Short mmCIF file of C-alpha atoms and ligand atoms in Angstrom, two decimals:
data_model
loop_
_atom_site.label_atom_id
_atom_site.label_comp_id
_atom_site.label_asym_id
_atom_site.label_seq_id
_atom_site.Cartn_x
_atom_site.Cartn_y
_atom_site.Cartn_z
CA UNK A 1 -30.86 -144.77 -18.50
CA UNK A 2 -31.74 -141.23 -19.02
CA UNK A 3 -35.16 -140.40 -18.12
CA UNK A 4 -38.00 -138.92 -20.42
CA UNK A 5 -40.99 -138.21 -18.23
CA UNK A 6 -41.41 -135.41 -15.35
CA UNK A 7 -40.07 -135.22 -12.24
CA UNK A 8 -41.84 -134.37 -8.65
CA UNK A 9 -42.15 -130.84 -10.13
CA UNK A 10 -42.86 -131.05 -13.29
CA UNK A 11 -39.42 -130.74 -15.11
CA UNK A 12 -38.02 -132.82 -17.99
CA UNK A 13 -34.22 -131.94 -18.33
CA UNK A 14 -33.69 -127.97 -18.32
CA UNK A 15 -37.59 -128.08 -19.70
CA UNK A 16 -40.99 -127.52 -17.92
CA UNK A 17 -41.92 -126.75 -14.16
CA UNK A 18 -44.70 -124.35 -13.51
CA UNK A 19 -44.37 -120.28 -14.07
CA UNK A 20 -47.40 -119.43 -12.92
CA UNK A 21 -49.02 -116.10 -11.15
CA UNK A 22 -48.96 -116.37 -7.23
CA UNK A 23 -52.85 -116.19 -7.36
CA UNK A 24 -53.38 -119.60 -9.16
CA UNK A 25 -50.93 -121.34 -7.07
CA UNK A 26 -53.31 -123.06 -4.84
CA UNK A 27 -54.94 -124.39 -7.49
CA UNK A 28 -51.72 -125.98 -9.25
CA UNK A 29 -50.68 -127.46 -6.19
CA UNK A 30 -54.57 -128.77 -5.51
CA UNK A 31 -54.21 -130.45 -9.04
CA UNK A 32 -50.45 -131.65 -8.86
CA UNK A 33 -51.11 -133.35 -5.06
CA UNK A 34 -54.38 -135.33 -6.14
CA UNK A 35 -53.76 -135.92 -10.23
CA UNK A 36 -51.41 -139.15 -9.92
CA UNK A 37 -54.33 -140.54 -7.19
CA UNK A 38 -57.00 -140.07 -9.19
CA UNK A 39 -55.35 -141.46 -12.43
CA UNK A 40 -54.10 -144.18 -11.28
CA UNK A 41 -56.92 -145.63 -8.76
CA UNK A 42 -58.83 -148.51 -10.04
CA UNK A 43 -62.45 -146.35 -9.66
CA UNK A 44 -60.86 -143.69 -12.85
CA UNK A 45 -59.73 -146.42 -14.71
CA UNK A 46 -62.89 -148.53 -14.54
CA UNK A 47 -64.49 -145.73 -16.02
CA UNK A 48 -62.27 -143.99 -18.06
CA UNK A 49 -61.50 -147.27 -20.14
CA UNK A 50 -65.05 -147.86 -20.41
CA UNK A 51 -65.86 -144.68 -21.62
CA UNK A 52 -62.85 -144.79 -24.06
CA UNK A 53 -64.65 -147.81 -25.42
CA UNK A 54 -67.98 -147.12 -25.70
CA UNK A 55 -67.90 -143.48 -26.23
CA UNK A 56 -64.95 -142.74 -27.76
CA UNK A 57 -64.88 -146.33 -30.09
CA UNK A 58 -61.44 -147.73 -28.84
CA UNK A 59 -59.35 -149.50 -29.09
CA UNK A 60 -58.51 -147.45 -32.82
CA UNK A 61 -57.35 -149.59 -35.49
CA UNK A 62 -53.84 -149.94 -36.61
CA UNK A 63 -54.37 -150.64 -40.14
CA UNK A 64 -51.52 -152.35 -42.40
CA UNK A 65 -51.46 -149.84 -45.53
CA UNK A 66 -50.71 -152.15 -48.10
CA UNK A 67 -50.85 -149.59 -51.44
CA UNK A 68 -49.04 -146.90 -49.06
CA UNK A 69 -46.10 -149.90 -48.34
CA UNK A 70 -45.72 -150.70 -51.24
CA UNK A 71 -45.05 -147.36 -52.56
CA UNK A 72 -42.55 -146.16 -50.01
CA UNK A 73 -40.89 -150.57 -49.96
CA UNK A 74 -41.49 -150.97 -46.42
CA UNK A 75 -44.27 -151.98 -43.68
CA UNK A 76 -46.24 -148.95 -42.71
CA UNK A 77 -49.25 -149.27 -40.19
CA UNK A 78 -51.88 -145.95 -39.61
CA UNK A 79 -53.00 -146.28 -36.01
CA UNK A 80 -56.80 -144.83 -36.59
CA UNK A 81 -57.35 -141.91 -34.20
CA UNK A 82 -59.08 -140.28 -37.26
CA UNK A 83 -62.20 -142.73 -36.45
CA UNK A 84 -62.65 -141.35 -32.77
CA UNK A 85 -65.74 -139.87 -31.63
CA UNK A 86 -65.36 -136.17 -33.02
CA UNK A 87 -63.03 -136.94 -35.25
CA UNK A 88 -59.04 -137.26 -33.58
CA UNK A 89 -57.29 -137.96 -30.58
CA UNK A 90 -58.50 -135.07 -28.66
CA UNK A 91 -61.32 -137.12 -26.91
CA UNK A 92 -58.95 -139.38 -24.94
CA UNK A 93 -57.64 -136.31 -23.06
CA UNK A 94 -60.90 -134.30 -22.49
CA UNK A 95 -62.76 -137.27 -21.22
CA UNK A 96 -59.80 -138.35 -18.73
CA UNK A 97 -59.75 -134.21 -17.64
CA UNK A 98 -63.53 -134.25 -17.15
CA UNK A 99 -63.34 -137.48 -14.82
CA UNK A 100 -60.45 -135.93 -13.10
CA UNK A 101 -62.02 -132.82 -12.61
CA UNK A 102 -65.23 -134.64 -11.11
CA UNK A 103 -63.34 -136.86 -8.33
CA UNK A 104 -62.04 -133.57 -7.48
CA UNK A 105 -65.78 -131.71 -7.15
CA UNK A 106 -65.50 -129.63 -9.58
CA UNK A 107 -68.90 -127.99 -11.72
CA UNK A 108 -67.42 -125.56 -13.80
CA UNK A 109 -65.30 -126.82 -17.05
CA UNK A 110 -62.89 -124.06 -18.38
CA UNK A 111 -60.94 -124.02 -21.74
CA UNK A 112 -59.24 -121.88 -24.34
CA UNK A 113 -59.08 -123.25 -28.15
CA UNK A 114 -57.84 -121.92 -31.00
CA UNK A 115 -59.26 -123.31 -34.31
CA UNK A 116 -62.15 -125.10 -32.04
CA UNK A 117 -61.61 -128.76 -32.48
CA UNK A 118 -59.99 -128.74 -28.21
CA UNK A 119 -63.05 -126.67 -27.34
CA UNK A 120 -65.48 -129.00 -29.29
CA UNK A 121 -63.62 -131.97 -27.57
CA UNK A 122 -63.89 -130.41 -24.48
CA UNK A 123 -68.11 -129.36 -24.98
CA UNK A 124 -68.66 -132.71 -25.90
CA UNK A 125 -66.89 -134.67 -22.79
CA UNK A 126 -69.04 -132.14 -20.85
CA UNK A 127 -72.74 -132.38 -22.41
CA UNK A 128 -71.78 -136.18 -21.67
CA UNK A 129 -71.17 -135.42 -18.14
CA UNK A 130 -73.59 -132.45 -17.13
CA UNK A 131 -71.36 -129.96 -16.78
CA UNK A 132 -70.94 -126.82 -17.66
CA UNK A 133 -68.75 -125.53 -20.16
CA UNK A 134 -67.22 -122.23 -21.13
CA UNK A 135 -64.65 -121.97 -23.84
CA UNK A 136 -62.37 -119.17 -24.65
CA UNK A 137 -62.00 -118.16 -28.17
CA UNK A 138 -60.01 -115.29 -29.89
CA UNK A 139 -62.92 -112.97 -31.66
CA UNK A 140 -60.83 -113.68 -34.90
CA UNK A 141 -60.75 -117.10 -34.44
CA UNK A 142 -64.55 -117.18 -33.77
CA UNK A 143 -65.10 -115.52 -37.35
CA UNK A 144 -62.49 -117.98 -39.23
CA UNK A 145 -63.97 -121.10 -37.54
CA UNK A 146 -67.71 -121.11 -37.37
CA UNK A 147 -68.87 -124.24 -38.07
CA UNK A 148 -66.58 -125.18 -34.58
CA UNK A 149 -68.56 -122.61 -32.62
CA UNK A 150 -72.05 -124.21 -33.78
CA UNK A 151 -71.05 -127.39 -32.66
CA UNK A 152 -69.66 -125.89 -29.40
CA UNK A 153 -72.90 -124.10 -28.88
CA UNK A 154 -75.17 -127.06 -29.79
CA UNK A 155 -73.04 -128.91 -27.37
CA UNK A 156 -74.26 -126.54 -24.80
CA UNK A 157 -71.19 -124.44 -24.59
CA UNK A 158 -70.71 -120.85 -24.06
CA UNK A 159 -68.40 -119.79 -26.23
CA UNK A 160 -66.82 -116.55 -25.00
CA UNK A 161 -64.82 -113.86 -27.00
CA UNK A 162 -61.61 -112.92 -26.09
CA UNK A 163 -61.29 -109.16 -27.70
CA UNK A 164 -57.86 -108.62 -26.81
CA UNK A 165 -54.03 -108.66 -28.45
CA UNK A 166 -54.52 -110.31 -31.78
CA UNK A 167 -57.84 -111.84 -31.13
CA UNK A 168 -56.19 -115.75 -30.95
CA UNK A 169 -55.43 -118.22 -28.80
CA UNK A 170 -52.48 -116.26 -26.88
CA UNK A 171 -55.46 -113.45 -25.64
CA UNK A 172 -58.07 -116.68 -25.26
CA UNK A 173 -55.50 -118.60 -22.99
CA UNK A 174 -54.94 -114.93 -21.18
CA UNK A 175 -58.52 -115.08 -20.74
CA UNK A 176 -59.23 -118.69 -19.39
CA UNK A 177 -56.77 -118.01 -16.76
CA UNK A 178 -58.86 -114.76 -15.58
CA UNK A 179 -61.40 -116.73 -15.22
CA UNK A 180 -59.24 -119.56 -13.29
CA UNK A 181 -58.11 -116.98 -10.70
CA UNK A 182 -61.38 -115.39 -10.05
CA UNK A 183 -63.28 -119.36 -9.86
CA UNK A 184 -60.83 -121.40 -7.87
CA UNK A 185 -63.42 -123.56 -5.63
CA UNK A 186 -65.55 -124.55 -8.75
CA UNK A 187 -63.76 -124.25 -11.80
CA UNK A 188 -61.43 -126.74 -13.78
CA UNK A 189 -59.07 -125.77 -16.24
CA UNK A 190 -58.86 -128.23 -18.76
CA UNK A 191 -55.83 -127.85 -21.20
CA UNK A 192 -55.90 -129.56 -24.76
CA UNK A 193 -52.63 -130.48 -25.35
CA UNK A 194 -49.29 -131.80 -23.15
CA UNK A 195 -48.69 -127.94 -23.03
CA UNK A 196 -49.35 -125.23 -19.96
CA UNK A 197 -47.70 -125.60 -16.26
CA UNK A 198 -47.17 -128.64 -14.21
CA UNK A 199 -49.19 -131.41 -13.71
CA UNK A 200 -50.62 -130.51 -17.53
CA UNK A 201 -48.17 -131.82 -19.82
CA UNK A 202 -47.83 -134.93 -17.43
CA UNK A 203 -51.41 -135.34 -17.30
CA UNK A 204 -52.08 -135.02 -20.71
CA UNK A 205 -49.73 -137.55 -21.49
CA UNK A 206 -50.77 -140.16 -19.46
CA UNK A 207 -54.36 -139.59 -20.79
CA UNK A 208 -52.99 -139.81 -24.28
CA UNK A 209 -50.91 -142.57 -23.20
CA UNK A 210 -53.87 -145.09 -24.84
CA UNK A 211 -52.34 -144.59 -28.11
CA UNK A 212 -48.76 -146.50 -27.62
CA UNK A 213 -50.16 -148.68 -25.35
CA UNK A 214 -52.63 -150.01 -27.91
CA UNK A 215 -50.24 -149.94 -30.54
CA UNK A 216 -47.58 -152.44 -28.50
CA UNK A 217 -50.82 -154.90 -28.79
CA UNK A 218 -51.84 -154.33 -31.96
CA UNK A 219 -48.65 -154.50 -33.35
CA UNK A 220 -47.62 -157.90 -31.41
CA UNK A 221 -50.63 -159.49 -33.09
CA UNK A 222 -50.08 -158.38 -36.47
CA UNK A 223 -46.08 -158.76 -36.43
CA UNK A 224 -45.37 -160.73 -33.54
CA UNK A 225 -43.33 -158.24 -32.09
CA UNK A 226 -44.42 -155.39 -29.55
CA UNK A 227 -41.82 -152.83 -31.10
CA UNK A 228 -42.12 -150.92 -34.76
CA UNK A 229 -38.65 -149.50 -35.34
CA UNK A 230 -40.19 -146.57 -35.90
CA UNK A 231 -43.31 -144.25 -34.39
CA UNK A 232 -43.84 -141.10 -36.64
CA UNK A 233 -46.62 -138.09 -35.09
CA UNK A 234 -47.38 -134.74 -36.19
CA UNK A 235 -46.62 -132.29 -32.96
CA UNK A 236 -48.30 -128.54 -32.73
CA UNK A 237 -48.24 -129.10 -28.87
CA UNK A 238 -47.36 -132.38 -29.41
CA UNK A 239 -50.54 -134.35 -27.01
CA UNK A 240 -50.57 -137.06 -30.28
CA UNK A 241 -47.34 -137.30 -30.41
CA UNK A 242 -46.72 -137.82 -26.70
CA UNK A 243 -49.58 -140.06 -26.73
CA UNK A 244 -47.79 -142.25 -29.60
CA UNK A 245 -44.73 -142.15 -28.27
CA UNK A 246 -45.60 -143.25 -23.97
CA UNK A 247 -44.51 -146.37 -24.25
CA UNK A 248 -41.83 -146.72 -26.32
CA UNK A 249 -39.40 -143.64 -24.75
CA UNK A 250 -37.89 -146.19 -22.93
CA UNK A 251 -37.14 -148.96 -25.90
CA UNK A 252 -34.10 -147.33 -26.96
CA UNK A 253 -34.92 -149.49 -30.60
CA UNK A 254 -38.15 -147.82 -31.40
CA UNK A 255 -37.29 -144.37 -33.41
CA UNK A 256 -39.33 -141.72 -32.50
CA UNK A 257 -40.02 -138.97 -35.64
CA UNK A 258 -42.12 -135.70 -34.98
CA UNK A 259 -42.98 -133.39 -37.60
CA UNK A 260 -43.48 -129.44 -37.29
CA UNK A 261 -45.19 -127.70 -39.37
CA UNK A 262 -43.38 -124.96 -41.30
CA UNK A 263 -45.55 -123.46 -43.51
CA UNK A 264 -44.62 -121.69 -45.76
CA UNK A 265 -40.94 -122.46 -44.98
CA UNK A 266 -38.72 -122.56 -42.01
CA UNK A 267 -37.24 -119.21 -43.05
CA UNK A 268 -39.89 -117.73 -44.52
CA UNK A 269 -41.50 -115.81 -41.66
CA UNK A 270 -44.95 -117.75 -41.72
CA UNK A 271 -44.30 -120.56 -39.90
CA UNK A 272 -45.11 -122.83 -36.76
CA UNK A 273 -41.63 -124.66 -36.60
CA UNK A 274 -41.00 -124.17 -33.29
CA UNK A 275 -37.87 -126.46 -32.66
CA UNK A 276 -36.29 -125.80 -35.96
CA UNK A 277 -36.02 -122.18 -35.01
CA UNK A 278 -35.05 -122.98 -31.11
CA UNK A 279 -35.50 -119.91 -29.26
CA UNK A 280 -36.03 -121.11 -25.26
CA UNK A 281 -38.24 -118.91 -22.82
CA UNK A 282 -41.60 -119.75 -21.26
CA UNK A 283 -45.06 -119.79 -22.82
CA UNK A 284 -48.33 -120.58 -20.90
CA UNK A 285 -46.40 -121.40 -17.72
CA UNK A 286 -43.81 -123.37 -19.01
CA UNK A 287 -40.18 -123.57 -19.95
CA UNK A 288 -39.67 -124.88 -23.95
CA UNK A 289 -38.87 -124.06 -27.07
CA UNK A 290 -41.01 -121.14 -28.71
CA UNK A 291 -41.14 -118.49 -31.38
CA UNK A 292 -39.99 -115.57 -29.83
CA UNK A 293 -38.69 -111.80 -31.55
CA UNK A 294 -35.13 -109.95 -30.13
CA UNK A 295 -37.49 -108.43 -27.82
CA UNK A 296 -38.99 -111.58 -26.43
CA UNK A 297 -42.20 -110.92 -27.49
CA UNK A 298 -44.42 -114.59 -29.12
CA UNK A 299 -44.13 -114.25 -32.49
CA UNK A 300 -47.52 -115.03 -34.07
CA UNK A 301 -47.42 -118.80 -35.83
CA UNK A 302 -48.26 -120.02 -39.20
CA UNK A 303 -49.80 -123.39 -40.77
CA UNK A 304 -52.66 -124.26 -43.42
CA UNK A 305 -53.85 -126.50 -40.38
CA UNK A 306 -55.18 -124.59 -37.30
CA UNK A 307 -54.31 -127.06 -35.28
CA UNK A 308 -50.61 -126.86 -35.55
CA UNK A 309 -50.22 -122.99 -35.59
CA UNK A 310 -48.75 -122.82 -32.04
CA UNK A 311 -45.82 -120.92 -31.16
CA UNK A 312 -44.61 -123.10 -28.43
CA UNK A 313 -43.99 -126.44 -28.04
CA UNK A 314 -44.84 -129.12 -24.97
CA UNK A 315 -41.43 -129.38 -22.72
CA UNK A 316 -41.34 -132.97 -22.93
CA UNK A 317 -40.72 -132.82 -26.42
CA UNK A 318 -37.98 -129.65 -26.04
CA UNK A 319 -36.35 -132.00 -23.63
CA UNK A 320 -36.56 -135.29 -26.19
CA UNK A 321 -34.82 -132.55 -29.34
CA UNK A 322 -32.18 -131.93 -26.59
CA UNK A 323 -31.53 -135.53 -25.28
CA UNK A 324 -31.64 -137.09 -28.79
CA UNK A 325 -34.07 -139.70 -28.00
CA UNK A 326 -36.64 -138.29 -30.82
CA UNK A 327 -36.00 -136.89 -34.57
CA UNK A 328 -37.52 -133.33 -35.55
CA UNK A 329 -38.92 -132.97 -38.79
CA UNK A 330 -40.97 -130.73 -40.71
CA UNK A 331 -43.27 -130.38 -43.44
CA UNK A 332 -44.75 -127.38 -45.17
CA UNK A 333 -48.24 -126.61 -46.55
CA UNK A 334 -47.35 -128.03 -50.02
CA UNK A 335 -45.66 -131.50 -48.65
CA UNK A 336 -48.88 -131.92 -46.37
CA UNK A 337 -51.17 -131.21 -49.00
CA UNK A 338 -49.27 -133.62 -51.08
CA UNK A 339 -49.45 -136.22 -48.66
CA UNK A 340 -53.04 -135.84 -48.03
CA UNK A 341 -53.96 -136.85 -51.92
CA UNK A 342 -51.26 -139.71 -51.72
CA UNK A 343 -53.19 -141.71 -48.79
CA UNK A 344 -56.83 -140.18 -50.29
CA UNK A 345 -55.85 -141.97 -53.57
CA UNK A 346 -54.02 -145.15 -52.09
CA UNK A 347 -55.86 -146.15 -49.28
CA UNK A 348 -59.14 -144.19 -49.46
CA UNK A 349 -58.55 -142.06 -46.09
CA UNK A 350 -58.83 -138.35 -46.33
CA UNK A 351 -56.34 -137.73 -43.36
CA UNK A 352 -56.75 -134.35 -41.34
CA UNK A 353 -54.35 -131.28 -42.26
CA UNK A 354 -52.23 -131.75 -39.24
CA UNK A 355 -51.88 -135.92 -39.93
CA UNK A 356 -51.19 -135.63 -43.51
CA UNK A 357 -47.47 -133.44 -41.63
CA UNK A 358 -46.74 -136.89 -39.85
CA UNK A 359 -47.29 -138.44 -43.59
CA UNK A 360 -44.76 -136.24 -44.77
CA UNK A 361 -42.31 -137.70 -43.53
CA UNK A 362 -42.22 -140.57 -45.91
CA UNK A 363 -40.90 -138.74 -48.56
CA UNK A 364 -38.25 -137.27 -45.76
CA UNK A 365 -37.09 -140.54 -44.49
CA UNK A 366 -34.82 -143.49 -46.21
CA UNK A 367 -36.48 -147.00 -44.78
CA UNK A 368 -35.55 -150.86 -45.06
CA UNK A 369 -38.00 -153.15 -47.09
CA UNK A 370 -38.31 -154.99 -43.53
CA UNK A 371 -39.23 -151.88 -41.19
CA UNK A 372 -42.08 -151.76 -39.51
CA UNK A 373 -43.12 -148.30 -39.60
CA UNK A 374 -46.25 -146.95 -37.76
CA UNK A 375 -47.94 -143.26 -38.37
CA UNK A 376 -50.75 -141.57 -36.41
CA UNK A 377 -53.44 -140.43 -37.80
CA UNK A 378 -54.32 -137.61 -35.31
CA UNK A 379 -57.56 -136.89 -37.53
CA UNK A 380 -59.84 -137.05 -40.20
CA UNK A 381 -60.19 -134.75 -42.62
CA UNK A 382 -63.46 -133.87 -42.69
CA UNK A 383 -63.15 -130.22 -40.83
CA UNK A 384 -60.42 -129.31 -43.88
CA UNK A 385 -62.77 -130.10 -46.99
CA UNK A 386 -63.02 -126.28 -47.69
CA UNK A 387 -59.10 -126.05 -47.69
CA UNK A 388 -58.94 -128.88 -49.99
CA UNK A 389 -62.11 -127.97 -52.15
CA UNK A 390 -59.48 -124.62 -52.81
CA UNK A 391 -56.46 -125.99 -53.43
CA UNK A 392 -56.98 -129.23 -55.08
CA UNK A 393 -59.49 -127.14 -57.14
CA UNK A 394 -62.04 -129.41 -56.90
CA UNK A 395 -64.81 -126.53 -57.15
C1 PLP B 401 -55.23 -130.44 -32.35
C2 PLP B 401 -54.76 -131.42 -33.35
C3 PLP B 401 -53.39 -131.73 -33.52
C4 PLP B 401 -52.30 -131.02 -32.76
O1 PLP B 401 -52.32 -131.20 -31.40
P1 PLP B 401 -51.23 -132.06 -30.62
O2 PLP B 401 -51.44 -131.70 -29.21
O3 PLP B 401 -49.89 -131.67 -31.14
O4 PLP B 401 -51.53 -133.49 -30.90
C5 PLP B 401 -53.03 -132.70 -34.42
N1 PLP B 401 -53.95 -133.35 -35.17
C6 PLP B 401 -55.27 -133.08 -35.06
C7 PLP B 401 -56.23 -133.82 -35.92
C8 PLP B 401 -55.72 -132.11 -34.16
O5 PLP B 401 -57.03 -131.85 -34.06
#
């Protein structure tokens, strides 16, 4: 049976590994000896399922959408990360990092984010745990997303600029992993998505990991079977999507649908497709797919939601495009808008930007009345009301 997860050093297929400066080397190899330990000794997963229960409000729902079914003639179930703590799925991961980065003595919590909701994941996990916090964030990205930096700050964070390149989350990662190489006895670098070099996309998954694992129970009570036929995520670096998928690579039955986000169109320039245009090379340590010019150089990425406007890709997924074992799919602005009023109207959830891509796919798919189809819900929408106050003219 082929084989979907990392090996010893981090590589899925042709994909992964860790292309890293010499400098932070000892603390890559510090992380990839002791992460498997830590995750999987009884202490971390006392605590990390208790916190996941009491702080974060798992197990999430998987809610049978009977209005959405009946629309698209099939069985479609929403498993709930929308009604985490903060919001979406990002909470599972920073809370598992933050525990991780405790058994291993850390004091110092690093990140980069990009349209804030990682860095407000990440503040939050640390306020709960006393520790500090300082977050990366392009000086453009600060201006577009204040309402993320407030909450960041209230959370205790220091949010610091990054003034170089084009003032986003490339220059912010650049950054973080300054401040890596200069702090390597104190400081943890804690990654937001199942991106960055070995053990991160690993890590990340395993963290995220909760989401299928909850899903084969829910769904065995409300079907009495284990396996949907099919598990549909939206993917910017894909930590949902990973997360949704965990436990299912391996039951060959169980389709597996991501959806990119294309913007304005694959072709059209503004875009964050990153499979559909399939350029290889290696971004933030690691081989994948990526938007890269002739000259190699990142091309900057496109969405309406911030959180899928990255130009790479995490290598587990590069290496599930090239194996077969999942379906790439993408939606653009309009179809995610689109899908956003169809569950706001049938089912009275207003899904997050990036969500309403995996809810694209309905319209993208052909299913049988029978299927059991489930979606994640990465998010709620509640950090995109000014985006839909604008276009749904609602003003
Ligand atoms: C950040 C974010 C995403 C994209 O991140 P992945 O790592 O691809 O999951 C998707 N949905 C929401 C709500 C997000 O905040």
């Amino acid at each position: 049976m082929a084989n979907y997860h990392a090996d010893k050093k981090g590589r899925y297929g042709r994909f992964g590994g860790a292309y890293i400066p010499e400098m932070l080397q000892p603390n890559i190899d510090d992380l990839s000896a002791r992460y498997l330990d830590i995750i999987n000794s009884e202490e971390f997963q006392k605590e990390y399922l208790s916190l996941l229960k009491d702080y974060v409000g798992r197990p999430s729902p998987l809610y049978y959408a009977k209005r959405l079914s009946e629309k698209y003639n099939t069985n479609i179930f929403l498993k709930r990360e929308d009604l985490n703590h903060t919001g979406a799925h990002k909470i599972n991961n920073t809370v598992g990092q933050i525990l991780i980065a405790k058994k291993m003595g850390k004091e110092r919590i690093i990140a980069e984010t990009g349209a804030g909701q990682h860095g407000v994941a990440t503040a939050t996990a640390c306020a709960l745990m006393g520790l500090k916090c300082v977050v990366y964030m392009g000086e453009t990205d600060i201006e577009r997303q204040a309402p993320n930096v407030v909450r960041m700050k209230m959370l205790g964070a220091e949010v610091v600029p990054a003034r170089s390149g084009n003032k986003t989350l490339k220059d912010a990662t650049n950054e973080a992993l300054r401040d890596w190489i200069c702090n390597p006895e104190d400081t943890f670098y804690l990654i937001g998505s199942v991106v960055g070099p070995h053990p991160y996309p690993d890590m990340v998954a395993r963290l995220q990991a909760v989401i299928s694992e909850e899903i084969k129970v829910q769904m065995k009570e409300k079907t009495g079977k284990e396996n949907p036929d099919y598990v549909i995520a939206c993917v910017g670096g894909g930590s949902n999507a990973a997360g949704s998928f965990y436990h299912f690579l391996d039951e060959e039955s169980v389709i597996l649908v991501a959806v990119e986000a294309s913007g304005l169109g694959i072709d059209s320039g503004e875009t964050a497709a990153t499979i559909a245009l399939g350029d290889i090379g290696i971004i933030h340590g690691s081989k994948t797919y990526l938007m890269q010019d002739d000259d190699g150089q990142i091309i900057e990425p496109y969405s309406i939601s911030a959180g899928l406007d990255y130009p790479g890709i995490g290598p587990q997924h590069s290496h599930l495009k090239d194996t077969g074992r999942a379906i790439f799919l993408s939606a653009t602005d309009d179809e995610a808008l689109e899908a956003v009023r169809e569950l706001t109207l049938l089912e009275g959830i207003i899904p997050a930007l990036e969500s309403a891509h995996a809810l694209a796919a309905l319209k993208k798919m052909k299913f049988n009345k029978e299927d059991n189809v489930v979606i994640t819900v990465s998010g709620r929408g509640d950090k995109d009301l000014e985006t839909y106050m604008n276009r749904f003219h609602l003003k």
